[in-house]
XYZ file of C-alpha atoms in Angstrom:
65
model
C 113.981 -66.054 -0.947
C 110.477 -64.837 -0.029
C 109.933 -60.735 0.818
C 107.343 -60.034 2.814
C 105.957 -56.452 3.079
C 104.153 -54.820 5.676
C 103.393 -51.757 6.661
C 105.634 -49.421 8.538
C 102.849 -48.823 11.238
C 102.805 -52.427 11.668
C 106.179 -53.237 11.840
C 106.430 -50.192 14.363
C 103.954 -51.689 16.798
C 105.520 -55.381 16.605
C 109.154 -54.042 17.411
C 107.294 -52.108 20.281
C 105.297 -55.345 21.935
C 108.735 -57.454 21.986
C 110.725 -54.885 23.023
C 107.757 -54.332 26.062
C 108.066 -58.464 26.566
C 111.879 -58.451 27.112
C 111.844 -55.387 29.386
C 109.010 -56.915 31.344
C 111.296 -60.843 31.676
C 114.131 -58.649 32.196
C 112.569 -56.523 35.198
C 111.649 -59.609 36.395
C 114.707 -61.469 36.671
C 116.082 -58.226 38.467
C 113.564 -58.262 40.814
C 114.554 -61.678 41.546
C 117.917 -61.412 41.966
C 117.203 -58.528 44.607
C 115.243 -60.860 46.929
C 116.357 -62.281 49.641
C 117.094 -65.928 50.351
C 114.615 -67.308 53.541
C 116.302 -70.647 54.820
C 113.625 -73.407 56.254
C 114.206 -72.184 59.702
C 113.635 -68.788 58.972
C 110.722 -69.845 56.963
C 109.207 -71.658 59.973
C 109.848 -68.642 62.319
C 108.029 -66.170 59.926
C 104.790 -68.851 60.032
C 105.092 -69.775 63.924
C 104.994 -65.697 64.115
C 101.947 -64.707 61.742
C 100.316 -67.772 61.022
C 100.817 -69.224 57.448
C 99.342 -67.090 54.534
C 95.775 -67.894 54.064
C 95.323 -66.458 50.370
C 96.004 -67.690 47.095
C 98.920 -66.592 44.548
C 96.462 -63.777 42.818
C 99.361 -63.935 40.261
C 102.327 -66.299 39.891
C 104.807 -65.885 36.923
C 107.638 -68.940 36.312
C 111.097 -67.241 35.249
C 114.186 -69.066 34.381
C 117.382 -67.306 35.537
């Protein structure tokens, strides 16, 4: 078996950036959960109301849940 050393700086600031990544997915999935379902009809209404949206996703993330 192989031992790899690295600093204790380093090792600090990895733990830190995947600890930041699985808060971040996790926030994400919560914020999920909390929206609300739109049926079609509902979905229709919104877009016969205020027109359909006429920008682009400035952002769009994929989660699995």
């Amino acid at each position: 078996m192989t031992t790899i050393t690295i600093p204790k700086k380093e090792l600090k600031t990895i733990v830190k950036e995947s600890i930041r990544e699985v808060f971040k997915q996790e926030l994400m999935k919560f914020r999920a959960l909390l929206l609300p379902e739109v049926s079609q009809k509902e979905q229709k209404d919104i877009e016969r109301r205020y027109g359909k949206p006429c920008r682009q996703a400035i952002k769009s993330e994929q989660i699995e849940i």
